[in-house]
Amino acid sequence: MVLIQMKLNLFISILILGLTPLSISGCAGSQNNLNDQQPMENKDNEQSSISETDTATFGSGCFWCTEAIFASLEGVISATSGYSGGNIKNPTYKQICSGTTGHAEVVQLVYDPELISFEVLLEAFWGSHDPTTLNRQGNDVGTQYRSVIFFHNTHQEELATKFKDELNREKVFPNPVITEISPFSEFYKAENYHQDYYEQNGNEPYCRLVIAPKLEKFRKVFSEKLKK
């Protein structure tokens, strides 16, 4: 865990960028915010049935940022933006933004455990957002932006809990890590315009001012883990 602590300490300075108040909102400030398109049919990761792959589901604020971060890692086969942890079926983005459905914006990963371990995914998760703020990342406020790990099996639950406990015991962050660790239930894929958002909308203000700087610094710290 020494390497993990060193990298996360570096990220304390990186997080300052994400915590600095901006005049621009994230997902909720999108011009598509009121677009009430239905999400694509929930397929709960068809690839997850392939024995050579595994699945992980993380929420760390606006899923545009989360998707861009994880999609850059070697061993991550797909990163899909969507919704988990709520109390209604097939929610729309408009419903999610109301903060009343209980869902979090998440990214569901299909990855090759021979190329990237769940421990490294956890390192990337906790190193790329502020897990000490309740229901908030920067200007994005609400339960849909909460820091959360939806574990798919006992192994993931144990690793996530152990990692979180160690972060708090070693005081890696100035404040306690309050990331929710909950069992995975369902995943609803977000509307098409949310998928590959950074790749498709790199010139938009939020992409240029928030995602791009965070992604650039993430790539420097995790340079050995990136796709070639």
Coordinates of C-alpha atoms in Angstrom, one line a residue:
M1 CA 0.0 0.0 0.0
V2 CA 3.0 2.3 0.2
L3 CA 2.9 3.0 -3.6
I4 CA -0.8 3.6 -3.3
Q5 CA -0.3 6.1 -0.5
M6 CA 2.4 7.9 -2.5
K7 CA 0.2 8.2 -5.6
L8 CA -2.8 9.4 -3.6
N9 CA -0.7 12.0 -1.8
L10 CA 0.2 13.4 -5.2
F11 CA -3.4 13.5 -6.1
I12 CA -4.2 15.7 -3.1
S13 CA -2.8 18.6 -5.2
I14 CA -4.5 17.4 -8.3
L15 CA -7.9 17.4 -6.5
I16 CA -7.5 21.1 -5.8
L17 CA -8.4 21.7 -9.5
G18 CA -11.6 19.7 -9.1
L19 CA -12.5 21.3 -5.8
T20 CA -12.0 24.9 -7.0
P21 CA -15.4 26.6 -7.5
L22 CA -16.0 27.2 -11.2
S23 CA -18.7 29.2 -12.9
I24 CA -19.5 26.2 -15.0
S25 CA -21.5 23.2 -13.8
G26 CA -20.8 19.6 -14.8
C27 CA -23.4 17.1 -16.0
A28 CA -26.3 19.0 -14.7
G29 CA -25.2 22.1 -16.7
S30 CA -25.3 20.3 -20.0
Q31 CA -27.5 21.7 -22.8
N32 CA -29.0 18.2 -22.9
N33 CA -30.0 18.4 -19.2
L34 CA -33.7 18.6 -19.9
N35 CA -33.6 16.1 -22.8
D36 CA -36.0 13.4 -21.6
Q37 CA -34.7 10.6 -23.8
Q38 CA -35.2 7.1 -22.5
P39 CA -31.9 5.3 -21.6
M40 CA -30.9 2.5 -23.9
E41 CA -32.2 -0.9 -22.9
N42 CA -30.4 -2.2 -19.8
K43 CA -28.1 -5.0 -20.8
D44 CA -26.1 -5.2 -17.6
N45 CA -22.9 -5.8 -19.5
E46 CA -23.4 -8.6 -21.9
Q47 CA -19.6 -9.1 -21.9
S48 CA -19.5 -9.9 -18.2
S49 CA -20.5 -13.4 -18.8
I50 CA -17.3 -14.1 -20.6
S51 CA -15.0 -15.9 -18.2
E52 CA -11.9 -13.9 -19.2
T53 CA -13.4 -10.6 -18.1
D54 CA -14.8 -9.0 -14.9
T55 CA -17.1 -6.1 -14.1
A56 CA -16.8 -3.1 -11.8
T57 CA -19.1 -0.2 -11.1
F58 CA -18.0 3.1 -9.7
G59 CA -19.6 6.5 -9.1
S60 CA -17.3 9.5 -8.5
G61 CA -19.3 12.6 -9.5
C62 CA -20.2 13.4 -13.1
F63 CA -19.9 10.3 -15.1
W64 CA -18.3 12.2 -18.0
C65 CA -15.1 12.5 -16.0
T66 CA -15.3 9.0 -14.6
E67 CA -15.7 7.5 -18.0
A68 CA -12.8 9.4 -19.5
I69 CA -10.5 8.4 -16.6
F70 CA -11.2 4.7 -16.6
A71 CA -11.4 4.4 -20.4
S72 CA -7.7 5.4 -20.6
L73 CA -6.5 2.4 -18.5
E74 CA -4.8 -0.6 -20.0
G75 CA -7.0 -3.7 -19.5
V76 CA -10.3 -1.8 -19.4
I77 CA -12.3 -3.2 -22.3
S78 CA -15.3 -0.9 -22.0
A79 CA -16.5 2.0 -19.8
T80 CA -20.2 2.7 -20.0
S81 CA -22.0 5.6 -18.4
G82 CA -25.2 4.9 -16.6
Y83 CA -27.2 4.8 -13.4
S84 CA -27.2 2.5 -10.3
G85 CA -28.4 2.3 -6.8
G86 CA -31.9 3.8 -7.2
N87 CA -35.5 2.9 -6.5
I88 CA -37.2 3.1 -9.9
K89 CA -36.6 1.2 -13.1
N90 CA -35.4 2.6 -16.4
P91 CA -34.8 6.2 -15.1
T92 CA -34.2 9.0 -17.5
Y93 CA -31.4 11.6 -17.1
K94 CA -34.1 14.2 -16.3
Q95 CA -35.3 12.1 -13.4
I96 CA -31.8 11.5 -12.2
C97 CA -31.1 15.2 -12.1
S98 CA -34.0 15.7 -9.8
G99 CA -32.1 13.8 -7.1
T100 CA -35.3 12.0 -6.1
T101 CA -34.6 8.5 -7.6
G102 CA -31.7 7.5 -5.4
H103 CA -29.5 6.6 -8.4
A104 CA -25.9 7.6 -8.7
E105 CA -24.2 8.5 -11.9
V106 CA -21.8 5.6 -12.4
V107 CA -19.5 4.1 -15.0
Q108 CA -19.6 0.3 -15.4
L109 CA -16.4 -1.3 -16.5
V110 CA -15.7 -4.5 -18.3
Y111 CA -12.0 -5.3 -17.7
D112 CA -9.4 -8.0 -18.2
P113 CA -8.2 -9.0 -14.7
E114 CA -5.0 -10.4 -16.2
L115 CA -4.1 -6.9 -17.5
I116 CA -5.5 -4.8 -14.6
S117 CA -6.5 -5.8 -11.1
F118 CA -9.4 -4.6 -9.1
E119 CA -6.9 -3.1 -6.7
V120 CA -5.5 -0.9 -9.4
L121 CA -9.0 0.2 -10.4
L122 CA -9.6 1.1 -6.8
E123 CA -6.4 3.1 -6.8
A124 CA -7.6 5.0 -9.9
F125 CA -11.0 5.5 -8.4
W126 CA -9.8 7.0 -5.1
G127 CA -7.1 8.9 -6.8
S128 CA -9.3 10.7 -9.3
H129 CA -12.0 12.4 -7.2
D130 CA -12.6 13.7 -3.7
P131 CA -14.1 10.9 -1.7
T132 CA -14.4 13.0 1.4
T133 CA -17.3 15.3 0.4
L134 CA -20.9 14.1 0.9
N135 CA -23.0 14.1 -2.3
R136 CA -20.8 16.6 -4.0
Q137 CA -17.9 16.9 -6.5
G138 CA -17.0 20.5 -7.3
N139 CA -20.1 22.3 -8.5
D140 CA -22.0 19.1 -9.0
V141 CA -24.2 18.7 -5.9
G142 CA -26.8 16.0 -5.1
T143 CA -27.0 12.3 -4.2
Q144 CA -26.5 11.4 -7.9
Y145 CA -22.9 12.6 -7.6
R146 CA -22.0 10.6 -4.5
S147 CA -18.8 8.7 -4.2
V148 CA -19.8 5.0 -4.4
I149 CA -18.5 1.5 -5.2
F150 CA -21.2 -1.0 -6.1
F151 CA -19.4 -4.3 -5.5
H152 CA -20.3 -7.4 -7.7
N153 CA -18.9 -10.0 -5.4
T154 CA -17.5 -10.7 -1.9
H155 CA -13.9 -10.2 -3.2
Q156 CA -14.6 -6.7 -4.4
E157 CA -16.4 -5.8 -1.2
E158 CA -13.5 -7.0 1.0
L159 CA -10.9 -5.2 -1.1
A160 CA -12.9 -2.0 -1.2
T161 CA -13.6 -2.0 2.5
K162 CA -9.9 -2.8 3.4
F163 CA -8.7 -0.1 1.1
K164 CA -11.1 2.5 2.5
D165 CA -10.1 1.6 6.0
E166 CA -6.4 1.9 5.3
L167 CA -6.9 5.3 3.6
N168 CA -8.6 6.6 6.7
R169 CA -6.2 4.9 9.1
E170 CA -3.2 6.4 7.3
K171 CA -5.0 9.8 6.9
V172 CA -4.1 9.9 3.2
F173 CA -6.8 12.6 2.7
P174 CA -7.2 15.6 5.0
N175 CA -10.8 14.5 5.9
P176 CA -12.3 11.0 6.3
V177 CA -13.2 9.0 3.2
I178 CA -16.9 8.6 3.2
T179 CA -17.3 6.5 0.0
E180 CA -20.4 4.3 0.0
I181 CA -19.7 0.6 -0.5
S182 CA -22.9 -1.2 -1.5
P183 CA -23.9 -4.4 -3.3
F184 CA -24.6 -4.0 -7.0
S185 CA -28.2 -4.5 -8.0
E186 CA -29.0 -3.0 -11.4
F187 CA -27.3 -0.9 -14.0
Y188 CA -29.2 1.3 -16.5
K189 CA -27.2 2.5 -19.4
A190 CA -27.4 6.3 -19.9
E191 CA -28.7 8.0 -23.0
N192 CA -26.5 7.9 -26.1
Y193 CA -25.3 11.4 -25.9
H194 CA -23.6 10.7 -22.5
Q195 CA -21.5 7.9 -23.9
D196 CA -17.9 8.8 -24.8
Y197 CA -18.8 12.3 -23.9
Y198 CA -15.3 13.7 -23.5
E199 CA -14.2 12.1 -26.8
Q200 CA -17.2 13.4 -28.6
N201 CA -17.4 16.9 -27.0
G202 CA -13.8 17.8 -26.2
N203 CA -14.2 21.4 -27.1
E204 CA -17.2 22.0 -24.8
P205 CA -16.3 24.3 -21.8
Y206 CA -16.7 21.6 -19.2
C207 CA -14.5 19.2 -21.1
R208 CA -11.8 21.8 -21.6
L209 CA -11.8 23.4 -18.1
V210 CA -12.5 20.3 -15.9
I211 CA -12.1 17.0 -17.6
A212 CA -9.0 17.7 -19.8
P213 CA -6.8 19.1 -16.9
K214 CA -7.9 16.2 -14.6
L215 CA -7.3 13.6 -17.3
E216 CA -3.9 15.1 -18.2
K217 CA -2.7 14.9 -14.6
F218 CA -4.2 11.5 -14.1
R219 CA -2.2 10.3 -17.1
K220 CA 1.0 11.6 -15.6
V221 CA 0.6 9.8 -12.3
F222 CA -0.7 6.6 -13.8
S223 CA 1.5 6.7 -16.9
E224 CA 2.5 3.0 -16.5
K225 CA -1.1 1.9 -16.4
L226 CA -2.3 3.6 -19.6
K227 CA -3.3 2.1 -22.9
K228 CA -0.4 2.3 -25.3

